[in-house]
């Protein structure tokens, strides 16, 4: 008999990380990416949604109230100023939505 332990998790990798080798962890655990607040202008052309913390586990979908970058940046700045890293959904298209943490550090 051999004892094993299983952790359920969502992993977030650095933005534009081409290296997805996270052994011994399961690559299917990768749920999104994180990016520094300093680089957020990269996403100026996208729409944003900021899920409540209880909704962080759900799969991103279109049936939410999306906001433009200019409105999102105001909400994100509030979190960053409190040294919090908010999660947002980024809408690239109707079929491509990604989870992202905007880090304050």
PDB file of C-alpha atoms in Angstrom:
ATOM      1  CA  UNK A   1       0.000   0.000   0.000  1.00  0.00           C
ATOM      2  CA  UNK A   2       1.236   3.466  -0.895  1.00  0.00           C
ATOM      3  CA  UNK A   3      -0.258   6.686   0.391  1.00  0.00           C
ATOM      4  CA  UNK A   4      -0.661   9.637  -1.997  1.00  0.00           C
ATOM      5  CA  UNK A   5      -1.991  13.136  -1.619  1.00  0.00           C
ATOM      6  CA  UNK A   6      -4.007  15.115  -4.163  1.00  0.00           C
ATOM      7  CA  UNK A   7      -4.271  18.907  -4.044  1.00  0.00           C
ATOM      8  CA  UNK A   8      -6.949  20.608  -6.122  1.00  0.00           C
ATOM      9  CA  UNK A   9      -5.673  23.948  -7.349  1.00  0.00           C
ATOM     10  CA  UNK A  10      -5.753  26.587 -10.016  1.00  0.00           C
ATOM     11  CA  UNK A  11      -2.284  27.602 -11.107  1.00  0.00           C
ATOM     12  CA  UNK A  12      -1.450  30.951 -12.663  1.00  0.00           C
ATOM     13  CA  UNK A  13       1.750  31.307 -14.653  1.00  0.00           C
ATOM     14  CA  UNK A  14       3.592  34.514 -15.602  1.00  0.00           C
ATOM     15  CA  UNK A  15       2.173  36.351 -18.633  1.00  0.00           C
ATOM     16  CA  UNK A  16       3.872  35.386 -21.907  1.00  0.00           C
ATOM     17  CA  UNK A  17       5.561  32.395 -20.289  1.00  0.00           C
ATOM     18  CA  UNK A  18       6.327  29.974 -23.080  1.00  0.00           C
ATOM     19  CA  UNK A  19       7.681  27.434 -20.594  1.00  0.00           C
ATOM     20  CA  UNK A  20       4.708  25.331 -19.454  1.00  0.00           C
ATOM     21  CA  UNK A  21       6.729  22.557 -17.841  1.00  0.00           C
ATOM     22  CA  UNK A  22       5.547  22.588 -14.246  1.00  0.00           C
ATOM     23  CA  UNK A  23       6.535  19.038 -13.328  1.00  0.00           C
ATOM     24  CA  UNK A  24       5.723  17.316 -11.081  1.00  0.00           C
ATOM     25  CA  UNK A  25       2.449  19.277 -11.150  1.00  0.00           C
ATOM     26  CA  UNK A  26      -0.316  18.562 -13.646  1.00  0.00           C
ATOM     27  CA  UNK A  27      -0.316  21.111 -16.522  1.00  0.00           C
ATOM     28  CA  UNK A  28      -4.124  20.835 -16.638  1.00  0.00           C
ATOM     29  CA  UNK A  29      -4.104  22.847 -13.387  1.00  0.00           C
ATOM     30  CA  UNK A  30      -3.017  25.989 -15.260  1.00  0.00           C
ATOM     31  CA  UNK A  31      -6.054  28.263 -15.157  1.00  0.00           C
ATOM     32  CA  UNK A  32      -4.605  31.542 -16.349  1.00  0.00           C
ATOM     33  CA  UNK A  33      -1.750  33.938 -15.926  1.00  0.00           C
ATOM     34  CA  UNK A  34      -0.601  36.845 -13.816  1.00  0.00           C
ATOM     35  CA  UNK A  35       0.817  40.166 -14.912  1.00  0.00           C
ATOM     36  CA  UNK A  36       2.172  43.189 -13.083  1.00  0.00           C
ATOM     37  CA  UNK A  37      -0.038  46.263 -12.864  1.00  0.00           C
ATOM     38  CA  UNK A  38       2.782  48.132 -14.612  1.00  0.00           C
ATOM     39  CA  UNK A  39       2.113  46.082 -17.766  1.00  0.00           C
ATOM     40  CA  UNK A  40      -1.684  46.295 -17.769  1.00  0.00           C
ATOM     41  CA  UNK A  41      -1.747  48.648 -20.752  1.00  0.00           C
ATOM     42  CA  UNK A  42      -1.010  45.532 -22.830  1.00  0.00           C
ATOM     43  CA  UNK A  43      -4.729  44.770 -22.517  1.00  0.00           C
ATOM     44  CA  UNK A  44      -6.126  48.200 -23.521  1.00  0.00           C
ATOM     45  CA  UNK A  45      -8.170  46.777 -26.385  1.00  0.00           C
ATOM     46  CA  UNK A  46      -9.827  44.044 -24.328  1.00  0.00           C
ATOM     47  CA  UNK A  47     -12.965  43.977 -22.219  1.00  0.00           C
ATOM     48  CA  UNK A  48     -12.747  43.204 -18.497  1.00  0.00           C
ATOM     49  CA  UNK A  49     -14.856  41.549 -15.855  1.00  0.00           C
ATOM     50  CA  UNK A  50     -13.930  41.378 -12.182  1.00  0.00           C
ATOM     51  CA  UNK A  51     -15.533  38.323 -10.550  1.00  0.00           C
ATOM     52  CA  UNK A  52     -16.300  38.262  -6.850  1.00  0.00           C
ATOM     53  CA  UNK A  53     -13.926  36.057  -4.876  1.00  0.00           C
ATOM     54  CA  UNK A  54     -16.552  33.315  -4.509  1.00  0.00           C
ATOM     55  CA  UNK A  55     -16.717  33.145  -8.320  1.00  0.00           C
ATOM     56  CA  UNK A  56     -12.967  32.704  -8.849  1.00  0.00           C
ATOM     57  CA  UNK A  57     -13.453  28.969  -9.336  1.00  0.00           C
ATOM     58  CA  UNK A  58     -16.003  29.132 -12.150  1.00  0.00           C
ATOM     59  CA  UNK A  59     -15.100  28.891 -15.815  1.00  0.00           C
ATOM     60  CA  UNK A  60     -15.165  32.318 -17.521  1.00  0.00           C
ATOM     61  CA  UNK A  61     -18.188  32.898 -19.750  1.00  0.00           C
ATOM     62  CA  UNK A  62     -19.793  35.683 -21.802  1.00  0.00           C
ATOM     63  CA  UNK A  63     -22.914  36.155 -19.712  1.00  0.00           C
ATOM     64  CA  UNK A  64     -21.501  38.956 -17.524  1.00  0.00           C
ATOM     65  CA  UNK A  65     -21.382  42.746 -17.672  1.00  0.00           C
ATOM     66  CA  UNK A  66     -18.114  43.459 -19.464  1.00  0.00           C
ATOM     67  CA  UNK A  67     -16.437  46.831 -19.021  1.00  0.00           C
ATOM     68  CA  UNK A  68     -13.901  48.699 -21.136  1.00  0.00           C
ATOM     69  CA  UNK A  69     -10.270  49.183 -20.126  1.00  0.00           C
ATOM     70  CA  UNK A  70     -10.793  52.804 -19.014  1.00  0.00           C
ATOM     71  CA  UNK A  71     -13.453  51.785 -16.495  1.00  0.00           C
ATOM     72  CA  UNK A  72     -11.621  48.641 -15.406  1.00  0.00           C
ATOM     73  CA  UNK A  73      -8.367  50.467 -14.690  1.00  0.00           C
ATOM     74  CA  UNK A  74     -10.114  52.653 -12.102  1.00  0.00           C
ATOM     75  CA  UNK A  75     -11.403  49.610 -10.203  1.00  0.00           C
ATOM     76  CA  UNK A  76      -8.088  47.794 -10.490  1.00  0.00           C
ATOM     77  CA  UNK A  77      -6.119  50.825  -9.214  1.00  0.00           C
ATOM     78  CA  UNK A  78      -8.231  50.804  -6.049  1.00  0.00           C
ATOM     79  CA  UNK A  79      -7.236  47.202  -5.354  1.00  0.00           C
ATOM     80  CA  UNK A  80      -3.586  47.780  -6.244  1.00  0.00           C
ATOM     81  CA  UNK A  81      -3.365  50.784  -3.913  1.00  0.00           C
ATOM     82  CA  UNK A  82      -4.483  48.461  -1.082  1.00  0.00           C
ATOM     83  CA  UNK A  83      -1.762  45.973  -2.071  1.00  0.00           C
ATOM     84  CA  UNK A  84      -4.286  43.483  -3.415  1.00  0.00           C
ATOM     85  CA  UNK A  85      -3.990  41.546  -6.635  1.00  0.00           C
ATOM     86  CA  UNK A  86      -7.439  41.371  -8.230  1.00  0.00           C
ATOM     87  CA  UNK A  87      -8.537  38.619 -10.558  1.00  0.00           C
ATOM     88  CA  UNK A  88     -10.083  39.692 -13.842  1.00  0.00           C
ATOM     89  CA  UNK A  89     -11.440  37.926 -16.865  1.00  0.00           C
ATOM     90  CA  UNK A  90     -10.072  39.241 -20.136  1.00  0.00           C
ATOM     91  CA  UNK A  91     -12.284  38.943 -23.194  1.00  0.00           C
ATOM     92  CA  UNK A  92     -10.220  38.503 -26.338  1.00  0.00           C
ATOM     93  CA  UNK A  93     -13.261  37.426 -28.381  1.00  0.00           C
ATOM     94  CA  UNK A  94     -16.658  35.779 -27.850  1.00  0.00           C
ATOM     95  CA  UNK A  95     -14.897  32.407 -27.757  1.00  0.00           C
ATOM     96  CA  UNK A  96     -11.673  33.340 -25.934  1.00  0.00           C
ATOM     97  CA  UNK A  97     -11.785  34.529 -22.332  1.00  0.00           C
ATOM     98  CA  UNK A  98      -8.832  34.201 -19.951  1.00  0.00           C
ATOM     99  CA  UNK A  99      -8.411  34.474 -16.196  1.00  0.00           C
ATOM    100  CA  UNK A 100      -5.735  36.861 -15.022  1.00  0.00           C
ATOM    101  CA  UNK A 101      -4.398  38.207 -11.751  1.00  0.00           C
ATOM    102  CA  UNK A 102      -3.125  41.783 -11.851  1.00  0.00           C
ATOM    103  CA  UNK A 103      -0.333  41.870  -9.291  1.00  0.00           C
ATOM    104  CA  UNK A 104       0.551  44.848  -7.145  1.00  0.00           C
ATOM    105  CA  UNK A 105       4.161  43.730  -6.675  1.00  0.00           C
TER     106      UNK A 105
END
